[in-house]
Tab-separated table of C-alpha atoms and ligand atoms in Angstrom:
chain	number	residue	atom	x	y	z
C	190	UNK	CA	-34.619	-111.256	99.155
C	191	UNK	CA	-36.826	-110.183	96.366
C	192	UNK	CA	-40.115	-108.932	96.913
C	193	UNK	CA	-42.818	-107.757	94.149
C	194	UNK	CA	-43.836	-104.221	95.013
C	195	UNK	CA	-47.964	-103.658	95.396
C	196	UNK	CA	-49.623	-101.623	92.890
C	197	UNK	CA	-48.805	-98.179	92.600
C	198	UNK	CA	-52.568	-96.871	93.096
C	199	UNK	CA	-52.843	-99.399	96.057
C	200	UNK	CA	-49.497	-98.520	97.980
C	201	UNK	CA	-51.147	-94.990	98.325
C	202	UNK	CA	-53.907	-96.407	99.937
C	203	UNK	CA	-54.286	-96.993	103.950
C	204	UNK	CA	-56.689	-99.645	105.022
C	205	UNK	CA	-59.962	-99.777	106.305
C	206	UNK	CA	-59.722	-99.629	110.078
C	207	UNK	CA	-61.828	-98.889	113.151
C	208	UNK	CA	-59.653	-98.919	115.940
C	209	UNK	CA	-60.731	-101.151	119.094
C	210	UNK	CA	-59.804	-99.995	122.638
C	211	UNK	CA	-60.667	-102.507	125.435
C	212	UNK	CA	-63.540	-100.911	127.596
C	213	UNK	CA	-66.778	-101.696	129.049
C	214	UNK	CA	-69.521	-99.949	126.556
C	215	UNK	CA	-68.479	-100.441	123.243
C	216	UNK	CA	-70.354	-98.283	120.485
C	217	UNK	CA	-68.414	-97.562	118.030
C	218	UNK	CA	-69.005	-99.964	114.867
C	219	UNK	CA	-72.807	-99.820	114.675
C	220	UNK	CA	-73.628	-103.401	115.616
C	221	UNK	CA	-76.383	-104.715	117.319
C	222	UNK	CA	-76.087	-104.426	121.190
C	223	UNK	CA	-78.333	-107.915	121.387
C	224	UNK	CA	-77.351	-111.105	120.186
C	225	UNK	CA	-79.903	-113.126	117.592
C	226	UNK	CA	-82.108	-115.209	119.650
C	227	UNK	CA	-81.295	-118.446	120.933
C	228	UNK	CA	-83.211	-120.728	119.113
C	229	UNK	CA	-81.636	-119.516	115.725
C	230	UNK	CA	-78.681	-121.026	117.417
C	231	UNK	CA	-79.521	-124.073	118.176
C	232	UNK	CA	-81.319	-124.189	115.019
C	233	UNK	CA	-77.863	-123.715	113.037
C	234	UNK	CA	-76.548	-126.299	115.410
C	235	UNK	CA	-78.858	-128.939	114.547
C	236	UNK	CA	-78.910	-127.500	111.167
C	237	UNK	CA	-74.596	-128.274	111.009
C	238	UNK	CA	-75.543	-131.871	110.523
C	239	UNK	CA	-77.100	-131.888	107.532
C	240	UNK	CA	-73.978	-130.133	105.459
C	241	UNK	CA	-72.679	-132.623	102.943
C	242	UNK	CA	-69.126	-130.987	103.838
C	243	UNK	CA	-66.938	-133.037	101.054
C	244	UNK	CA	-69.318	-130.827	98.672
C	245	UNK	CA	-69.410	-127.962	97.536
C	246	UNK	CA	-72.097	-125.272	98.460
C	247	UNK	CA	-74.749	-124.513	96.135
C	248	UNK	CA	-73.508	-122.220	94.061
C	249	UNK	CA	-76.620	-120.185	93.145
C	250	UNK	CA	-77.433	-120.329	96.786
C	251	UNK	CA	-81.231	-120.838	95.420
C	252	UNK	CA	-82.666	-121.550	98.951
C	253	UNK	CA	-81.271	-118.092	100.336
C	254	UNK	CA	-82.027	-115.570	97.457
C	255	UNK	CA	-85.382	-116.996	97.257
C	256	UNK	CA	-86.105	-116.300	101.054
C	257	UNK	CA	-84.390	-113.120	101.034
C	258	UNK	CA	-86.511	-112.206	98.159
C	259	UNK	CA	-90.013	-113.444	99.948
C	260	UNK	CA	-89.001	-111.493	103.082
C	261	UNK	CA	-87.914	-108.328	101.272
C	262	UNK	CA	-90.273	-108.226	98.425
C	263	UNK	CA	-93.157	-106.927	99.800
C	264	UNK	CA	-91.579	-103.340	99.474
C	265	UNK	CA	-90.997	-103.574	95.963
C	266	UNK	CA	-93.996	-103.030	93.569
C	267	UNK	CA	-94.663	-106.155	91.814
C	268	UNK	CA	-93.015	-108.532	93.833
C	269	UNK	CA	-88.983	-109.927	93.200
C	270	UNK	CA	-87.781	-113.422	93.041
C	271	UNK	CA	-84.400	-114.945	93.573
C	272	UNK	CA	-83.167	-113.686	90.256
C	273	UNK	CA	-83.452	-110.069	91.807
C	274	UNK	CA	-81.346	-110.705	94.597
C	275	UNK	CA	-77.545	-111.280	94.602
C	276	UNK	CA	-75.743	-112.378	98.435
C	277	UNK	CA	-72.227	-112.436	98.676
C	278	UNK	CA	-69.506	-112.281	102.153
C	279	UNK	CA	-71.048	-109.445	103.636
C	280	UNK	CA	-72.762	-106.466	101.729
C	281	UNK	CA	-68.856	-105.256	101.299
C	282	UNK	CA	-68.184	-108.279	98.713
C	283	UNK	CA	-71.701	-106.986	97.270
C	284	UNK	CA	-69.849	-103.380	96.735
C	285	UNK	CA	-66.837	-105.111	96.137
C	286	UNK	CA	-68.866	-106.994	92.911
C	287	UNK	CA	-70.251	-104.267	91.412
C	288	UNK	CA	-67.432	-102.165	91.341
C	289	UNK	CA	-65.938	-105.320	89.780
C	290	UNK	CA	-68.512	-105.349	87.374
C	291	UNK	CA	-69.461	-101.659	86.744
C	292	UNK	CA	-66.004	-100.027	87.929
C	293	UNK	CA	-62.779	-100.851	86.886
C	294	UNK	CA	-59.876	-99.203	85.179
C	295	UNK	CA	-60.862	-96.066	83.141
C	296	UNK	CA	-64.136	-96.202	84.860
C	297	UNK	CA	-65.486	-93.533	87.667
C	298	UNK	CA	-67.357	-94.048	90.314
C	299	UNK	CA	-69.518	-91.421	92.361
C	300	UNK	CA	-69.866	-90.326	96.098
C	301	UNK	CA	-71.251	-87.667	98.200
C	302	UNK	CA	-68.728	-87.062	101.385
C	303	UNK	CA	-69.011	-87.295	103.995
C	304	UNK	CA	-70.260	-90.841	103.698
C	305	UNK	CA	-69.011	-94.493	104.162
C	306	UNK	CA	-65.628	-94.925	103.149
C	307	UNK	CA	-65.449	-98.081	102.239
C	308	UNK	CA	-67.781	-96.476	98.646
C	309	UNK	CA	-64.383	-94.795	97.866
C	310	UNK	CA	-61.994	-97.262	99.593
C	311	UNK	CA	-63.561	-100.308	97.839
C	312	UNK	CA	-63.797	-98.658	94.342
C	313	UNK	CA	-60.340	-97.855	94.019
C	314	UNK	CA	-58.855	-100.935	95.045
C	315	UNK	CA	-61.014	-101.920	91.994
C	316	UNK	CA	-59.053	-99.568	89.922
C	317	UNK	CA	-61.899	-96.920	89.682
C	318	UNK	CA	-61.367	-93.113	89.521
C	319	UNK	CA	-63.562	-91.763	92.458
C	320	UNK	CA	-65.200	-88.386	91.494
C	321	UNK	CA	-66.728	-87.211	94.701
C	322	UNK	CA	-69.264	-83.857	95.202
C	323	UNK	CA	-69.989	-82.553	98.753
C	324	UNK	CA	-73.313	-81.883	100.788
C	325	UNK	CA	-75.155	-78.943	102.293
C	326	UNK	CA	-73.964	-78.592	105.885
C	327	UNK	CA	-76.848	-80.319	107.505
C	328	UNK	CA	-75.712	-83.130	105.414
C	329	UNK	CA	-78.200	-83.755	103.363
C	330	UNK	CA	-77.545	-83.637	99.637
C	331	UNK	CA	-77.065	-80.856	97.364
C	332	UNK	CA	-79.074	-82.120	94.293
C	333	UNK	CA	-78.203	-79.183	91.726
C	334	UNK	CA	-74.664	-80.207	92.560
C	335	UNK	CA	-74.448	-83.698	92.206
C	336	UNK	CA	-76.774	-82.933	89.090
C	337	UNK	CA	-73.561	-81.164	87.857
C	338	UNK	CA	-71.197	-83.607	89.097
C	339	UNK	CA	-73.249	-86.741	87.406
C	340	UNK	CA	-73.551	-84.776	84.387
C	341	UNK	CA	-69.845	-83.626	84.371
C	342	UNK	CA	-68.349	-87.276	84.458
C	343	UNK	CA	-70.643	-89.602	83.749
C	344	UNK	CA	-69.800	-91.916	86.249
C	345	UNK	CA	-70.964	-95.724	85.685
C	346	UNK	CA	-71.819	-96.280	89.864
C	347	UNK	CA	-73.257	-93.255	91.847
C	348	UNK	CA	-72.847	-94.538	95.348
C	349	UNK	CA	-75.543	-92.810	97.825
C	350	UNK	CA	-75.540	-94.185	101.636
C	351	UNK	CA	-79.357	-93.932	103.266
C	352	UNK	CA	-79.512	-93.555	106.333
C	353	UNK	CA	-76.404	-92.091	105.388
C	354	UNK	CA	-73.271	-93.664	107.816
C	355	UNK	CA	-71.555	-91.809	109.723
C	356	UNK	CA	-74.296	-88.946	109.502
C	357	UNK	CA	-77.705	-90.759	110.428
C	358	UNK	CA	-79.275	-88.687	107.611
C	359	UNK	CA	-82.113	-90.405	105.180
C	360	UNK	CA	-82.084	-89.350	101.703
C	361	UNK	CA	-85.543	-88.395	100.552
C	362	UNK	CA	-87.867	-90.546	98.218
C	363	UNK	CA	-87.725	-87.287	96.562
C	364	UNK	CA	-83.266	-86.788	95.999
C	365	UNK	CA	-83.116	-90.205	95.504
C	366	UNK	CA	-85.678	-90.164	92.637
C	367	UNK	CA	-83.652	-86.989	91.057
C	368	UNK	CA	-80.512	-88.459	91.200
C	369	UNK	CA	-81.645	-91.920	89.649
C	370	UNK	CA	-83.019	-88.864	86.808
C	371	UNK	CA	-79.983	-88.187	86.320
C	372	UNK	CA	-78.274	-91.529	86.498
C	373	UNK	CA	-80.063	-92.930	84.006
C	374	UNK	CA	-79.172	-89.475	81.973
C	375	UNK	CA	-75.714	-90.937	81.544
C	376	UNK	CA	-76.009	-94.705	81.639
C	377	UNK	CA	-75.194	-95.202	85.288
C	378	UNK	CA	-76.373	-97.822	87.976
C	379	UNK	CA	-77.317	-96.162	91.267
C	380	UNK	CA	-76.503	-97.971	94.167
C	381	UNK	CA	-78.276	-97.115	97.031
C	382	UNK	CA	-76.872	-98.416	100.606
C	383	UNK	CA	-79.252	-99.727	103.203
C	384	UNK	CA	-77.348	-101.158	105.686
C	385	UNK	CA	-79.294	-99.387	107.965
C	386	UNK	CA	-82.414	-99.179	105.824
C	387	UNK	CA	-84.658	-101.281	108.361
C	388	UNK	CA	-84.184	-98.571	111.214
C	389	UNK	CA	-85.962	-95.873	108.473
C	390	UNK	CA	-89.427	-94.841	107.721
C	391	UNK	CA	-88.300	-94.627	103.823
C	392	UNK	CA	-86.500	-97.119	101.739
C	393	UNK	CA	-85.452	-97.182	97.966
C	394	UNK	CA	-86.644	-100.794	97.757
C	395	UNK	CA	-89.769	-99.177	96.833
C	396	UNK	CA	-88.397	-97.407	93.563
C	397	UNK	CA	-86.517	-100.811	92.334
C	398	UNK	CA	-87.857	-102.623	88.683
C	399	UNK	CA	-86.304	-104.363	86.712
C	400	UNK	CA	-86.344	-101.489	83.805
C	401	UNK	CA	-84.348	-99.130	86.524
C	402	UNK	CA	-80.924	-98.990	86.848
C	403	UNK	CA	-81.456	-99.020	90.700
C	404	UNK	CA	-80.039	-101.317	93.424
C	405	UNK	CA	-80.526	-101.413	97.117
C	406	UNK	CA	-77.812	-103.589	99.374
C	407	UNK	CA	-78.842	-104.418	102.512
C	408	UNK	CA	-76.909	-106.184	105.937
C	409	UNK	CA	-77.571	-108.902	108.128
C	410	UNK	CA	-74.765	-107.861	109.608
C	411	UNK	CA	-76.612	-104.631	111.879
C	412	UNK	CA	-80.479	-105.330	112.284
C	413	UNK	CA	-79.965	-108.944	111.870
C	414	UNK	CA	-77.609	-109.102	115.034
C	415	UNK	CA	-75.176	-111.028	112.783
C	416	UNK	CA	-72.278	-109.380	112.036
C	417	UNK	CA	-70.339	-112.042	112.846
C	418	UNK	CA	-71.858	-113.952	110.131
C	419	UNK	CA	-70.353	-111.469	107.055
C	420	UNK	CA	-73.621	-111.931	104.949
C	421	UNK	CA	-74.985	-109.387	102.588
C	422	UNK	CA	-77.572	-108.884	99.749
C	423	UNK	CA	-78.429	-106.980	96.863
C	424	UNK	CA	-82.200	-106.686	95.199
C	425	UNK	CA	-82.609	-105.411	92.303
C	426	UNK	CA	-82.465	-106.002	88.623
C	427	UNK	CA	-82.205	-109.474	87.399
C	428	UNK	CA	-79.744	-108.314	84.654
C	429	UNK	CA	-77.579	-106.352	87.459
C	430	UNK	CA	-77.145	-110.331	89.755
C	431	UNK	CA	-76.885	-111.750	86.156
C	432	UNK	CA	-73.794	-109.332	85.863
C	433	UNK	CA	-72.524	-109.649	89.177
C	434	UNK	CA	-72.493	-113.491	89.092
C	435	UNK	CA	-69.697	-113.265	85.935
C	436	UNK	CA	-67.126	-111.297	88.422
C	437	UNK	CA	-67.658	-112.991	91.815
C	438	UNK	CA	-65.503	-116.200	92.612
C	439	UNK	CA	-67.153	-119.704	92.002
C	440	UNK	CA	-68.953	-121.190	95.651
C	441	UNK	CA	-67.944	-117.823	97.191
C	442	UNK	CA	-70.572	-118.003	99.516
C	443	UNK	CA	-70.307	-121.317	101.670
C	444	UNK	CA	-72.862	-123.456	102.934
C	445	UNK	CA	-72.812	-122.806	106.425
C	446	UNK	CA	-73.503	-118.894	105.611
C	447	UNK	CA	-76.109	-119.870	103.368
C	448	UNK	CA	-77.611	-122.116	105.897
C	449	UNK	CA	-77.599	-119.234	108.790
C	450	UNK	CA	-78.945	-117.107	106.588
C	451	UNK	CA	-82.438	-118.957	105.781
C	452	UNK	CA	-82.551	-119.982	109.475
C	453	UNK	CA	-82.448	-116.203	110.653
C	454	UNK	CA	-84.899	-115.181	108.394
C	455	UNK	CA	-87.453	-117.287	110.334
C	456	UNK	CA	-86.789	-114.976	112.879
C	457	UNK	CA	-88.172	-111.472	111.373
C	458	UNK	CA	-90.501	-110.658	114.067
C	459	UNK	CA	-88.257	-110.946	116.326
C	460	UNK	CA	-85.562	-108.909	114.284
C	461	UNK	CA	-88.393	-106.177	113.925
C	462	UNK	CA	-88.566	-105.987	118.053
C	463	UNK	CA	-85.333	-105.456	118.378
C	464	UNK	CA	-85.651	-102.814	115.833
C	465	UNK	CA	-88.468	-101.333	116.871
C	466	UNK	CA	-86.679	-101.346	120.220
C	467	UNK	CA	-83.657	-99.440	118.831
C	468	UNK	CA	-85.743	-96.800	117.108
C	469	UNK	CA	-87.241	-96.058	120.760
C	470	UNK	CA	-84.072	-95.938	122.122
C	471	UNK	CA	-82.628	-93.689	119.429
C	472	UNK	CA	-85.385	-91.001	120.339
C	473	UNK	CA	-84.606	-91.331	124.010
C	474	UNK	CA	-80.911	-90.406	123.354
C	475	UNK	CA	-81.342	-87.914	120.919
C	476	UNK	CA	-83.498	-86.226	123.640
C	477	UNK	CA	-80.745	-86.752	126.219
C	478	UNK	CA	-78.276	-84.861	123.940
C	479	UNK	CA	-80.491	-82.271	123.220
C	480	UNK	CA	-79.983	-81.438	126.944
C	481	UNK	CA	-76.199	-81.235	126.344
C	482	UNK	CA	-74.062	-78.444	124.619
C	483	UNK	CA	-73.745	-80.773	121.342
C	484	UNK	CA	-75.228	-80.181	118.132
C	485	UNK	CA	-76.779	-83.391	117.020
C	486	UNK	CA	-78.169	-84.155	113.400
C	487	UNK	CA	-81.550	-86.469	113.172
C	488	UNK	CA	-80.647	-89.889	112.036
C	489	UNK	CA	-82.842	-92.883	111.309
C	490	UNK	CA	-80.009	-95.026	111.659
C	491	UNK	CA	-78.784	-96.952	114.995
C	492	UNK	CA	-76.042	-94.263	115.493
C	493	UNK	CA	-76.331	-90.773	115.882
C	494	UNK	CA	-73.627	-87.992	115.162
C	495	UNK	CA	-73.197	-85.420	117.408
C	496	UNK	CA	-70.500	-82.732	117.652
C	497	UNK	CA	-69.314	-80.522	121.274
C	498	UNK	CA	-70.068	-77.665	120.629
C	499	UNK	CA	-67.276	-75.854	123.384
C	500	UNK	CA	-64.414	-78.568	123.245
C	501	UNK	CA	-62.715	-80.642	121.302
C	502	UNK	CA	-63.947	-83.766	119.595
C	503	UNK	CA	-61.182	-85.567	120.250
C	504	UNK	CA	-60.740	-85.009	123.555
C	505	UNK	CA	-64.363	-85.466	124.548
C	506	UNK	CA	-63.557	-88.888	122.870
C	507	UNK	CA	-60.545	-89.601	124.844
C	508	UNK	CA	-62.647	-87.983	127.991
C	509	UNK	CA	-65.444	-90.873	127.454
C	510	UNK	CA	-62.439	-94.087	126.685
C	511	UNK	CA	-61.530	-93.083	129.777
C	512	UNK	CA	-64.697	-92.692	131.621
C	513	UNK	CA	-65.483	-96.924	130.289
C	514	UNK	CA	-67.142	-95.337	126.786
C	515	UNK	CA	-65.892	-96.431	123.428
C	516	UNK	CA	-67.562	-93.811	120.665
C	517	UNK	CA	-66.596	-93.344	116.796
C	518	UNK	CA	-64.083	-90.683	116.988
C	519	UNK	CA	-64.580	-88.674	113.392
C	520	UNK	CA	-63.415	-85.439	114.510
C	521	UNK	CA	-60.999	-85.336	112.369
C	522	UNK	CA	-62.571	-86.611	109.049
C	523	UNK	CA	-62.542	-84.390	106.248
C	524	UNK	CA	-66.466	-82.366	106.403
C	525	UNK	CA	-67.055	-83.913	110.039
C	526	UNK	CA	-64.552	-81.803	112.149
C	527	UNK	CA	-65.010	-82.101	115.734
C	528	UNK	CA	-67.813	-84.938	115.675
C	529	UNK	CA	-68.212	-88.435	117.220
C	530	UNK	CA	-70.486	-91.192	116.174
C	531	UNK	CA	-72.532	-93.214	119.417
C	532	UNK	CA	-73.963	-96.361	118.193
C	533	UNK	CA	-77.077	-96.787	120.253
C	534	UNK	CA	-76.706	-99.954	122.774
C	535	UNK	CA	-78.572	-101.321	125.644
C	536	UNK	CA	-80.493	-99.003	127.222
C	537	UNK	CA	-77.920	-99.828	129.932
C	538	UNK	CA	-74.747	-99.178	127.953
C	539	UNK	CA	-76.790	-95.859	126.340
C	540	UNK	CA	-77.359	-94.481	129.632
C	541	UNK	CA	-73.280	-94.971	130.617
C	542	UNK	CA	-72.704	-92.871	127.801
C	543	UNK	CA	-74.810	-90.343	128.868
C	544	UNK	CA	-73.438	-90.289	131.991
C	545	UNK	CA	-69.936	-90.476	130.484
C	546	UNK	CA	-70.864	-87.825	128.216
C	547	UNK	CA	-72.992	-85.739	130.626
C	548	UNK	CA	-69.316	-84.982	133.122
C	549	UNK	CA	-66.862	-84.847	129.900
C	550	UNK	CA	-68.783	-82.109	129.341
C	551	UNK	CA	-69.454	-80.044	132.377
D	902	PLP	C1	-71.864	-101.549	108.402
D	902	PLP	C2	-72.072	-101.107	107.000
D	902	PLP	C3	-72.074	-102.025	105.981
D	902	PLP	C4	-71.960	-103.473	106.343
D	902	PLP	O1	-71.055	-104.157	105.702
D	902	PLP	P1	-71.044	-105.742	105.909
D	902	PLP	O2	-69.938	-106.101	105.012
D	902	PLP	O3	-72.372	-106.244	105.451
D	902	PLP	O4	-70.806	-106.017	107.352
D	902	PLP	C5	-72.303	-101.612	104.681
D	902	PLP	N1	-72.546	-100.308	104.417
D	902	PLP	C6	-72.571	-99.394	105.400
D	902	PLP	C7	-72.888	-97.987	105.083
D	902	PLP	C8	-72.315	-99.762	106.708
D	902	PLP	O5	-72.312	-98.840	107.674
């Protein structure tokens, strides 16, 4: 049989993966222990009927990006409309677009590891160079360095993650501001990643105008309980959507997504309990671990990090699968040696891993 042979670049690369392992308390991919609430879905129910299904969707998907844009805007000074917001298949597709746009062959692209690897991942498969600088071992960035680094190779995307995943860390109004110096220094777009930005007290929505080559992509798929519903958004400049729209497929986003989208955004307040909810929660079990012989780095994400400090990551891991306890197990990722990620659950499921936790340890 003959068989074309993938791409040389992409044959070298593994997938994106995060294994599943069938137990009880699962929290290990970050989503939202809690469902959305009931009447969004018997809203998208009644909702189905009106979809003129031999059509296709609206292609500018001008009902969504305007409501995105009312419910987001009042964080960014001046106010946005729907021309400052681009939504795609999940904020992945939105990465996926820009590096389409910005990236490319011949092109680099910026990150600062440890961070989300799908930055890297998704840039490369794009045919970008990744150029990559480090942090300070709390995490948090190294300005002066990635000063140098951005300086060095002029990279057309700086990626930074905030609330930085798998870390928990927030990046400063004030590193954010001096990297975006420095980004604009060489002609870049910074892309700041906020799929956890509604569990912070800080957000880069705040620095983004339309003479700024800023963005800020944000999730419904982790405060919005819907990450079964792969929907993702971008505000920012109109002339960064205007560029995304020429690389992303015609009617990419379908009508049903579109539809659940509005419909969930009548449903802030109730997304902001659940929030609020998790950010309670989050101090409760960073308290907990405080109690344990872990070291444990403050997030203001719905995850925290957390590393044993007298046995092995990986076992610990294997100790909590099985005690009933799924965790992140990044003990062996480059700059994270020895640490696992908990995504915070029901207070419930949170207090299993404690528990779990609490005898792997003793
Ligand atoms: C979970 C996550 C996303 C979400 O991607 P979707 O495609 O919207 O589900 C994006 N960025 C980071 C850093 C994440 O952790």
């Amino acid at each position: 049989m003959s068989r074309p042979t993938v791409r040389d670049d992409v044959a070298l690369m593994e997938g994106y993966h995060s294994p599943q392992v069938d137990v009880r308390v699962r929290l290990n991919t970050n989503e939202a222990p809690e469902p959305p609430p009931e009447e969004f879905v018997e809203e998208l129910r009644v909702a189905l009927d009106t979809v003129a299904w031999h059509r296709y969707p609206d292609r500018a998907a001008t009902v969504l990006r305007a409501r995105i844009a009312e419910t987001e805007g009042d964080e960014v000074d001046g106010g946005i409309t729907a021309a400052n917001v681009f939504a795609a298949n999940g904020s992945n597709e939105v990465l996926q677009s820009l590096c389409l746009a910005y990236g490319g062959s011949g092109r680099r692209v910026a990150t600062f590891e440890p961070t989300y690897a799908l930055h890297s991942h998704i840039a490369k498969v794009c045919g970008s160079t990744v150029v990559s600088g480090g942090r300070h071992a709390d995490f948090t960035l190294e300005v002066e360095e990635a000063r140098r680094l951005l300086l060095t190779e002029r990279p057309t995307i700086t990626f930074l993650c905030s609330p930085n995943n798998p870390t928990g860390r927030l990046e400063p109004e004030d590193t954010v501001r001096q990297v975006l110096e420095v980004v604009e220094e060489v002609d870049g777009l910074l892309v700041v990643d906020e799929a956890y930005g509604q569990f912070s007290p800080w957000s880069a929505l705040s620095l983004v105008d339309e003479d700024r080559p800023i963005v800020v992509t944000r999730t419904y798929s982790k405060t919005w309980s819907a990450a079964a519903l792969r929907l993702g958004y971008l505000i920012g400049p109109t002339w960064v959507v205007d560029d995304l729209e020429r690389v992303v497929l015609p009617y990419h986003l379908d009508s049903l997504t579109q539809l659940a989208g509005v419909l969930a955004l009548d449903h802030l307040a109730d997304m902001r309990r659940r929030v609020a909810h998790l950010v309670e929660e989050r101090g409760r079990v960073e308290a907990a671990l405080g109690d344990l012989p872990v070291d444990v780095w403050p997030s203001a994400a719905n995850f925290i990090l957390f590393r044993p400090r007298d046995r092995d990551g990986a076992d610990v891991w294997q100790d909590l699968v099985d005690r009933g306890v799924l965790v992140r197990n990044c003990a062996s990722w480059p700059g994270l040696e020895g640490c696992l990620r908990v995504t915070l659950g029901t207070t419930d499921e949170d207090d299993e891993f404690l528990a779990a936790l609490t005898a792997a340890l003793s």
